Amino acid sequence: MSVKRVAIIGGGAAGLINAQRFTKAGADVVIFEIGTKLGGLWMFGNDSGRSSAYRSLHINTTRDATHFDEFPFRTAPKMFPSHEDMAVYLNTFADDNGLRERTRFRAEVKRVEPVVEEVDGVSVTKWSVTAADGFEGVFDTVVVATGHLTEPRMPASLSAFGGELLHSHSYTEPQPFRGKRVLVIGTGNSALDIAADLAVVAGRTVISARSPELIMPKIIFGNPVGKYEGMVKKKWLPKDTHILVRRIITRIVHGRMETWGLQTPKGRTHPISHATLVNHMAYDRVKVRPGIRTISDRAVTFTDGTREEFDTIIAATGYDLSFPFFDESIVSLDSGGSLNLYGRAVSPRWPGLYFAGYFNTTGLSNLRIDDYQSRWFVALETGKTILPDLATMRAEIDEVKVWVKRRYPNTPRYAFELDPPLYLKFLQQEERLGPKRIAESGRPAAFLAANRSAADRSTLRSASAA
């Protein structure tokens, strides 16, 4: 392809694999990193202020599934890699591929806006990028990879608490809470890790679990639980057989959730797992209470009528998402907390604008999905495939929202939920349909890769629907 300039916003896993794929395709790539380190979320103590890693953090997927497709771990880390393992892995990947030299550190992106240039009589949309280090430049392509676990969501109702209040994003280790009465709000994986950390240090540890949750074990018969789920993911078996296996294993190892003060979910939820928390519950080191009704100074009254006083509340209450460097006309979240993106990643309206890593997944690591997404982006930018018409893209976006709403609780937590087999099938279909769409467009592939305007989305692209 002709040399394109590609801006990657964010030096975490999604940003690095996109930088590597575009560099390999011949693009001139610049990575904009807000801090001084590569690794994003997995860099404990990252001076970017955007990492939510804590000292005991391990990834939830196994080492065999937690790597880019063509770059496995060089040394065999533990079964579930730690944040140290992941930071070393990502930095090794960056150095092996010359990505550190392509990175502008302390370069928070302040503004990204479209600019229209006339190229051989054709209006072409490019992107002006302005960064805090004084950089100003124009790029053909922008990949946004700033992550969706960086802006803590703190419920306003917690402001009534008279003790120490912090979000799980700010939690790093249990020692500061020695002897304290601590309430952890939430039942996501981070909340469970934090409660387990505190169990042997805090004076009292309580989890407030508003929603039903299934706490899976990590290992059974010496193998990760995911191994047994994978064994039943066969085309000739019902597609949700692995979920049944997950529930059976959990029932065998942990019993009924009600035994521990939780509620067993009736429908599908995002899987959570922990190796030791249920044992801490059995030893009465961690208690479970339902949702919060009221807070008065340090006293918390729960929906079952029980009341306790706490010194500290740690709110594992999720994250908000925003893109302050974009005008809202470029991208914004809808009322359900979703980004209106084709294939979870591509702007239907704006050429050359991609969003990498904005999903939650189970059964396959985020890194592997990041990798597959990056290949799609490169294929689009090199003219190997093109997008369908606007109507098709909007229909797919709506279908995804219906799919999420039908399968998961209707809360912002599930807005980015993704099913790996279905998503990989979608990406394979995009690759397969590319030549057909190019032929139907009546334009050479090189033209499609080099000349894009905002009008492409409604005119040139719509030729495939004719």
Coordinates of C-alpha atoms in Angstrom, one line a residue:
M1 CA 0.0 0.0 0.0
S2 CA 1.1 3.6 -0.3
V3 CA 2.6 4.7 3.0
K4 CA -0.1 5.8 5.4
R5 CA 0.3 7.6 8.6
V6 CA -1.4 5.8 11.5
A7 CA -1.9 7.2 15.0
I8 CA -2.4 4.7 17.8
I9 CA -3.8 6.3 21.0
G10 CA -2.7 4.2 23.9
G11 CA 0.3 2.0 24.6
G12 CA -1.5 -1.0 26.2
A13 CA -2.1 -4.4 24.7
A14 CA -4.6 -3.3 22.0
G15 CA -2.5 -0.3 21.0
L16 CA 0.7 -2.4 20.7
I17 CA -0.8 -5.2 18.5
N18 CA -2.3 -2.6 16.2
A19 CA 0.9 -0.7 16.0
Q20 CA 2.8 -4.0 15.1
R21 CA 0.2 -5.0 12.5
F22 CA 0.2 -1.6 10.8
T23 CA 4.0 -1.3 10.9
K24 CA 4.3 -4.8 9.3
A25 CA 1.9 -3.6 6.6
G26 CA 4.2 -0.7 5.8
A27 CA 2.5 2.1 7.6
D28 CA 4.2 5.0 9.3
V29 CA 3.0 4.5 12.9
V30 CA 3.0 6.8 15.9
I31 CA 1.9 5.6 19.3
F32 CA 0.7 8.3 21.7
E33 CA 1.1 7.2 25.4
I34 CA -0.1 9.4 28.2
G35 CA 2.5 8.1 30.7
T36 CA 6.1 6.9 30.5
K37 CA 5.6 3.2 30.3
L38 CA 4.1 0.7 27.8
G39 CA 1.8 -2.1 29.0
G40 CA -1.3 -0.1 29.9
L41 CA -3.6 -1.8 32.4
W42 CA -0.9 -4.5 33.2
M43 CA 1.7 -2.1 34.3
F44 CA 1.3 -2.0 38.1
G45 CA 1.9 1.6 39.4
N46 CA 1.7 3.0 35.9
D47 CA 2.3 6.7 36.0
S48 CA -0.4 7.2 33.4
G49 CA -2.9 7.0 36.3
R50 CA -5.1 4.8 34.1
S51 CA -4.1 1.3 35.3
S52 CA -6.4 -0.4 37.8
A53 CA -3.9 -3.1 38.6
Y54 CA -3.3 -4.1 42.2
R55 CA -0.4 -6.1 43.6
S56 CA -2.2 -9.5 43.7
L57 CA -3.7 -9.2 40.2
H58 CA -3.6 -12.2 37.9
I59 CA -5.3 -12.5 34.5
N60 CA -8.4 -14.7 34.5
T61 CA -7.5 -16.6 31.3
T62 CA -4.7 -19.2 31.2
R63 CA -1.2 -18.7 29.9
D64 CA -2.0 -20.8 26.8
A65 CA -4.8 -18.5 25.8
T66 CA -3.3 -15.2 26.9
H67 CA -1.0 -14.0 24.2
F68 CA -1.1 -12.6 20.7
D69 CA -1.5 -15.3 18.0
E70 CA 2.0 -15.2 16.7
F71 CA 3.8 -14.3 19.9
P72 CA 3.5 -16.9 22.7
F73 CA 5.2 -16.5 26.1
R74 CA 8.9 -17.2 25.8
T75 CA 9.1 -18.6 29.3
A76 CA 6.4 -20.6 30.9
P77 CA 4.8 -18.4 33.6
K78 CA 2.4 -19.7 36.1
M79 CA -1.0 -21.2 35.0
F80 CA -2.6 -17.8 35.4
P81 CA -0.1 -15.0 34.5
S82 CA 0.4 -12.2 37.0
H83 CA 0.5 -8.5 36.1
E84 CA 4.3 -8.8 36.3
D85 CA 4.2 -11.6 33.7
M86 CA 1.9 -9.6 31.4
A87 CA 4.0 -6.4 31.7
V88 CA 7.1 -8.3 30.8
Y89 CA 5.3 -10.0 27.9
L90 CA 3.9 -6.8 26.5
N91 CA 7.2 -4.9 26.8
T92 CA 9.1 -7.7 25.2
F93 CA 6.6 -7.7 22.3
A94 CA 7.1 -3.9 22.0
D95 CA 10.9 -4.1 22.0
D96 CA 11.0 -7.0 19.6
N97 CA 8.9 -5.1 17.1
G98 CA 10.5 -1.7 17.5
L99 CA 7.4 -0.1 18.9
R100 CA 9.1 1.8 21.8
E101 CA 10.9 3.9 19.2
R102 CA 7.6 4.7 17.6
T103 CA 6.1 5.9 20.9
R104 CA 5.7 9.5 22.1
F105 CA 5.6 9.3 25.9
R106 CA 3.9 11.9 28.1
A107 CA 1.9 12.7 25.0
E108 CA -1.7 12.7 26.1
V109 CA -3.9 13.3 23.1
K110 CA -5.9 16.4 23.5
R111 CA -7.8 16.7 20.2
V112 CA -8.6 14.5 17.3
E113 CA -10.8 16.0 14.5
P114 CA -11.4 15.2 10.9
V115 CA -9.9 17.3 8.1
V116 CA -10.9 17.1 4.5
E117 CA -8.1 17.2 1.8
E118 CA -8.5 17.2 -1.9
V119 CA -6.5 14.4 -3.5
D120 CA -6.7 14.2 -7.3
G121 CA -10.1 15.8 -7.3
V122 CA -11.4 13.5 -4.5
S123 CA -12.4 14.6 -1.0
V124 CA -10.4 12.5 1.4
T125 CA -11.0 12.5 5.2
K126 CA -7.9 12.5 7.3
W127 CA -7.4 13.1 11.0
S128 CA -5.7 16.0 12.8
V129 CA -4.1 14.9 16.1
T130 CA -2.9 17.3 18.8
A131 CA -1.1 16.1 21.9
A132 CA 0.0 17.6 25.2
D133 CA 3.7 17.4 24.3
G134 CA 3.1 20.0 21.6
F135 CA 2.7 17.5 18.7
E136 CA 0.4 18.4 15.9
G137 CA 0.0 16.3 12.8
V138 CA -2.3 14.8 10.3
F139 CA -2.9 11.0 9.9
D140 CA -4.8 8.8 7.5
T141 CA -5.9 6.5 10.2
V142 CA -6.5 6.7 14.0
V143 CA -6.8 3.7 16.2
V144 CA -8.3 4.5 19.6
A145 CA -7.0 2.1 22.3
T146 CA -7.3 3.9 25.6
G147 CA -9.2 1.1 27.4
H148 CA -12.5 1.0 29.1
L149 CA -11.4 0.4 32.7
T150 CA -9.8 3.7 33.4
E151 CA -12.5 6.2 34.6
P152 CA -13.9 5.0 38.0
R153 CA -17.7 5.2 38.4
M154 CA -18.5 6.3 41.9
P155 CA -22.2 6.2 42.8
A156 CA -23.3 9.6 44.2
S157 CA -25.2 7.8 47.1
L158 CA -21.8 6.8 48.6
S159 CA -20.9 10.4 49.3
A160 CA -23.0 10.1 52.5
F161 CA -20.4 7.7 54.0
G162 CA -18.5 9.3 56.8
G163 CA -15.4 7.1 56.7
E164 CA -12.7 6.4 54.2
L165 CA -14.1 6.0 50.6
L166 CA -12.2 4.9 47.6
H167 CA -12.9 3.2 44.3
S168 CA -11.3 -0.2 43.5
H169 CA -9.3 1.6 40.8
S170 CA -7.2 3.2 43.6
Y171 CA -6.7 0.0 45.6
T172 CA -3.2 -1.5 45.4
E173 CA -2.6 -3.7 48.4
P174 CA -4.3 -4.8 51.7
Q175 CA -1.8 -3.5 54.3
P176 CA -3.3 0.0 54.7
F177 CA -6.5 -1.6 55.9
R178 CA -5.1 -3.8 58.6
G179 CA -7.6 -4.1 61.5
K180 CA -10.2 -2.0 59.8
R181 CA -13.8 -2.8 59.1
V182 CA -14.1 -2.8 55.3
L183 CA -17.1 -3.0 53.0
V184 CA -16.4 -4.0 49.4
I185 CA -19.2 -3.1 47.1
G186 CA -19.6 -5.2 44.0
T187 CA -19.1 -8.8 42.9
G188 CA -16.9 -8.5 39.8
N189 CA -13.5 -10.2 39.6
S190 CA -11.7 -7.2 41.1
A191 CA -14.1 -7.0 44.0
L192 CA -13.5 -10.7 44.8
D193 CA -9.7 -10.3 44.6
I194 CA -9.8 -7.3 46.9
A195 CA -12.1 -9.1 49.4
A196 CA -9.8 -12.1 49.4
D197 CA -6.7 -9.8 50.0
L198 CA -8.4 -8.2 52.9
A199 CA -9.7 -11.4 54.5
V200 CA -6.6 -12.1 56.5
V201 CA -5.6 -8.5 57.2
A202 CA -8.8 -6.4 57.9
G203 CA -10.6 -6.6 61.1
R204 CA -13.8 -7.4 59.2
T205 CA -14.5 -7.9 55.5
V206 CA -18.0 -7.7 54.0
I207 CA -19.1 -7.9 50.4
S208 CA -22.2 -6.1 49.3
A209 CA -23.7 -8.3 46.5
R210 CA -26.7 -6.6 44.9
S211 CA -26.9 -8.9 41.9
P212 CA -26.9 -12.7 41.6
E213 CA -23.5 -14.1 40.8
L214 CA -21.9 -17.5 40.1
I215 CA -18.4 -17.7 41.7
M216 CA -16.6 -20.4 39.7
P217 CA -13.5 -22.2 41.0
K218 CA -10.3 -21.6 39.1
I219 CA -9.0 -25.2 39.0
I220 CA -10.5 -28.7 39.2
F221 CA -8.6 -31.9 39.0
G222 CA -5.4 -29.9 38.5
N223 CA -6.7 -28.2 35.4
P224 CA -8.2 -24.8 34.8
V225 CA -12.0 -24.9 34.6
G226 CA -11.8 -23.3 31.2
K227 CA -10.3 -26.5 29.8
Y228 CA -13.4 -28.5 30.5
E229 CA -15.6 -25.8 29.1
G230 CA -13.5 -25.9 25.9
M231 CA -13.9 -29.7 25.7
V232 CA -17.7 -29.3 25.1
K233 CA -17.5 -26.4 22.7
K234 CA -18.4 -28.6 19.7
K235 CA -20.5 -27.8 16.7
W236 CA -22.6 -30.9 17.3
L237 CA -23.4 -29.9 20.8
P238 CA -25.9 -27.2 21.9
K239 CA -24.1 -23.9 21.8
D240 CA -24.5 -23.2 25.6
T241 CA -23.3 -26.6 26.8
H242 CA -20.2 -25.0 28.2
I243 CA -22.3 -22.9 30.4
L244 CA -24.0 -26.0 31.8
V245 CA -20.6 -27.5 32.4
R246 CA -19.5 -24.3 34.2
R247 CA -22.6 -24.4 36.5
I248 CA -22.2 -28.1 37.3
I249 CA -18.5 -27.7 38.2
T250 CA -19.3 -24.7 40.3
R251 CA -22.0 -26.6 42.1
I252 CA -19.7 -29.6 42.8
V253 CA -16.8 -27.4 44.1
H254 CA -18.6 -24.5 45.7
G255 CA -22.1 -25.8 46.3
R256 CA -25.1 -23.5 46.1
M257 CA -24.4 -19.8 46.1
E258 CA -27.1 -19.3 48.7
T259 CA -24.9 -21.2 51.2
W260 CA -22.6 -18.2 51.2
G261 CA -25.2 -15.4 51.2
L262 CA -25.2 -14.9 47.4
Q263 CA -28.0 -15.6 44.9
T264 CA -27.6 -18.1 42.1
P265 CA -28.3 -16.3 38.7
K266 CA -31.2 -17.6 36.8
G267 CA -30.0 -16.2 33.5
R268 CA -26.6 -15.7 31.9
T269 CA -24.0 -13.4 33.6
H270 CA -20.4 -12.5 33.0
P271 CA -18.5 -15.4 34.6
I272 CA -16.5 -14.6 37.7
S273 CA -14.0 -16.9 39.4
H274 CA -11.8 -17.1 42.4
A275 CA -9.5 -19.7 43.9
T276 CA -9.8 -18.9 47.6
L277 CA -12.8 -16.5 48.3
V278 CA -15.4 -19.2 49.0
N279 CA -12.9 -20.8 51.5
H280 CA -12.6 -17.4 53.2
M281 CA -16.4 -17.3 53.4
A282 CA -16.5 -20.8 54.9
Y283 CA -14.0 -19.7 57.6
D284 CA -16.1 -16.6 58.2
R285 CA -13.3 -14.3 57.2
V286 CA -15.6 -12.7 54.5
K287 CA -19.3 -12.1 55.0
V288 CA -21.8 -11.3 52.2
R289 CA -24.6 -8.8 52.5
P290 CA -27.2 -7.8 49.9
G291 CA -27.5 -4.3 48.3
I292 CA -27.3 -1.1 50.3
R293 CA -30.5 0.6 51.4
T294 CA -29.1 3.7 53.3
I295 CA -25.9 5.2 54.6
S296 CA -25.7 7.4 57.6
D297 CA -22.2 8.5 58.6
R298 CA -20.3 5.2 59.0
A299 CA -23.5 3.1 59.4
V300 CA -24.7 1.1 56.4
T301 CA -28.1 -0.5 56.3
F302 CA -28.6 -3.3 53.8
T303 CA -31.8 -4.3 52.0
D304 CA -32.3 -7.3 54.3
G305 CA -32.5 -4.9 57.3
T306 CA -29.1 -5.6 58.8
R307 CA -26.9 -2.7 59.8
E308 CA -23.2 -2.4 60.3
E309 CA -20.6 0.2 60.8
F310 CA -17.5 0.4 58.7
D311 CA -14.2 2.3 58.6
T312 CA -13.7 2.0 54.9
I313 CA -15.8 1.4 51.8
I314 CA -14.1 0.2 48.6
A315 CA -16.4 0.6 45.7
A316 CA -15.8 -1.9 42.9
T317 CA -18.7 -0.2 41.0
G318 CA -17.4 -0.3 37.4
Y319 CA -16.1 2.4 35.0
D320 CA -17.4 5.1 32.8
L321 CA -16.2 5.6 29.3
S322 CA -15.5 8.9 27.5
F323 CA -13.3 10.2 24.7
P324 CA -12.6 13.8 25.6
F325 CA -10.4 14.4 22.6
F326 CA -13.4 13.8 20.2
D327 CA -16.3 16.1 19.6
E328 CA -19.5 14.3 20.5
S329 CA -20.6 14.4 16.8
I330 CA -17.7 12.0 16.1
V331 CA -18.4 9.4 18.8
S332 CA -20.5 9.1 21.9
L333 CA -22.2 6.5 24.1
D334 CA -25.9 5.8 23.7
S335 CA -28.3 5.6 26.6
G336 CA -27.4 2.0 27.3
G337 CA -23.7 2.7 27.6
S338 CA -22.8 1.2 24.1
L339 CA -20.6 2.6 21.4
N340 CA -22.4 2.5 18.1
L341 CA -19.7 0.7 16.2
Y342 CA -19.9 -1.8 13.4
G343 CA -18.3 -5.0 14.5
R344 CA -17.7 -3.5 17.9
A345 CA -14.8 -1.5 16.5
V346 CA -15.4 0.5 13.3
S347 CA -17.1 3.9 13.0
P348 CA -19.9 3.5 10.5
R349 CA -19.6 7.2 9.5
W350 CA -16.0 8.2 9.7
P351 CA -13.3 6.5 7.4
G352 CA -10.1 5.6 9.0
L353 CA -11.4 5.6 12.6
Y354 CA -11.2 2.4 14.7
F355 CA -11.7 1.5 18.3
A356 CA -9.6 -1.4 19.6
G357 CA -10.3 -3.4 22.7
Y358 CA -13.7 -2.1 23.8
F359 CA -15.3 -5.4 24.8
N360 CA -15.6 -7.9 27.6
T361 CA -15.1 -11.5 26.8
T362 CA -14.9 -15.0 28.3
G363 CA -13.3 -18.2 27.1
L364 CA -10.7 -16.3 25.1
S365 CA -8.3 -13.7 26.2
N366 CA -8.7 -10.0 25.3
L367 CA -5.2 -10.1 23.7
R368 CA -6.3 -12.7 21.1
I369 CA -9.4 -10.7 20.2
D370 CA -7.3 -7.5 20.0
D371 CA -5.0 -9.3 17.6
Y372 CA -7.9 -10.4 15.3
Q373 CA -9.4 -7.0 15.4
S374 CA -6.1 -5.4 14.3
R375 CA -5.9 -7.7 11.3
W376 CA -9.4 -6.5 10.2
F377 CA -8.4 -2.9 10.5
V378 CA -5.3 -3.5 8.4
A379 CA -7.3 -5.3 5.8
L380 CA -9.7 -2.4 5.6
E381 CA -6.9 0.2 5.3
T382 CA -5.0 -1.8 2.7
G383 CA -8.0 -2.3 0.4
K384 CA -8.2 -6.1 1.0
T385 CA -11.7 -5.7 2.2
I386 CA -14.3 -2.9 2.5
L387 CA -17.3 -2.3 4.7
P388 CA -20.9 -2.9 3.7
D389 CA -23.4 -0.1 3.2
L390 CA -24.6 2.1 6.0
A391 CA -27.9 0.3 6.4
T392 CA -26.2 -3.0 6.8
M393 CA -23.8 -1.6 9.4
R394 CA -26.6 0.1 11.4
A395 CA -28.6 -3.1 11.3
E396 CA -25.7 -5.1 12.7
I397 CA -25.2 -2.6 15.5
D398 CA -28.8 -2.9 16.5
E399 CA -28.7 -6.7 16.3
V400 CA -25.7 -6.7 18.7
K401 CA -27.6 -4.6 21.2
V402 CA -30.6 -6.9 21.0
W403 CA -28.3 -9.9 21.5
V404 CA -26.7 -8.4 24.6
K405 CA -30.1 -7.4 26.1
R406 CA -31.6 -10.9 25.4
R407 CA -28.7 -12.8 27.0
Y408 CA -27.5 -10.5 29.9
P409 CA -28.9 -8.2 32.6
N410 CA -29.8 -4.8 31.3
T411 CA -27.0 -2.8 33.0
P412 CA -24.1 -0.8 31.7
R413 CA -21.8 -3.5 32.9
Y414 CA -22.8 -5.8 30.1
A415 CA -22.8 -3.2 27.3
F416 CA -19.5 -4.5 25.9
E417 CA -20.1 -8.2 26.4
L418 CA -18.9 -10.3 23.5
D419 CA -19.1 -14.0 22.6
P420 CA -15.7 -15.0 21.1
P421 CA -16.9 -17.8 18.7
L422 CA -19.6 -15.6 17.3
Y423 CA -17.3 -12.6 17.0
L424 CA -14.5 -14.6 15.2
K425 CA -17.2 -15.9 12.8
F426 CA -18.2 -12.3 12.1
L427 CA -14.5 -11.3 11.4
Q428 CA -14.1 -14.3 9.1
Q429 CA -17.2 -13.4 7.2
E430 CA -15.9 -9.8 6.8
E431 CA -12.7 -11.2 5.3
R432 CA -14.6 -13.6 3.0
L433 CA -17.1 -10.9 1.8
G434 CA -14.3 -8.4 1.1
P435 CA -13.5 -9.3 -2.5
K436 CA -17.2 -9.5 -3.4
R437 CA -17.9 -6.0 -2.0
I438 CA -14.9 -4.6 -3.8
A439 CA -16.1 -6.1 -7.1
E440 CA -19.6 -4.8 -6.6
S441 CA -18.3 -1.3 -5.7
G442 CA -16.9 -0.9 -9.2
R443 CA -13.8 0.7 -7.8
P444 CA -10.2 -0.7 -7.7
A445 CA -9.1 -1.9 -4.3
A446 CA -6.2 0.5 -4.3
F447 CA -8.6 3.4 -4.8
L448 CA -10.8 2.2 -1.9
A449 CA -7.7 2.0 0.4
A450 CA -6.3 5.4 -0.6
N451 CA -9.3 7.6 -1.2
R452 CA -11.9 7.9 1.6
S453 CA -14.3 10.6 2.5
A454 CA -17.1 10.8 5.0
A455 CA -19.4 10.5 1.9
D456 CA -17.9 7.0 1.3
R457 CA -20.1 5.6 4.0
S458 CA -23.3 6.6 2.1
T459 CA -22.3 6.7 -1.5
L460 CA -19.3 4.6 -2.5
R461 CA -19.9 1.9 0.1
S462 CA -23.6 1.7 -0.7
A463 CA -22.8 0.3 -4.1
S464 CA -22.6 -3.1 -2.5
A465 CA -26.3 -2.8 -1.7
A466 CA -27.3 -1.9 -5.2

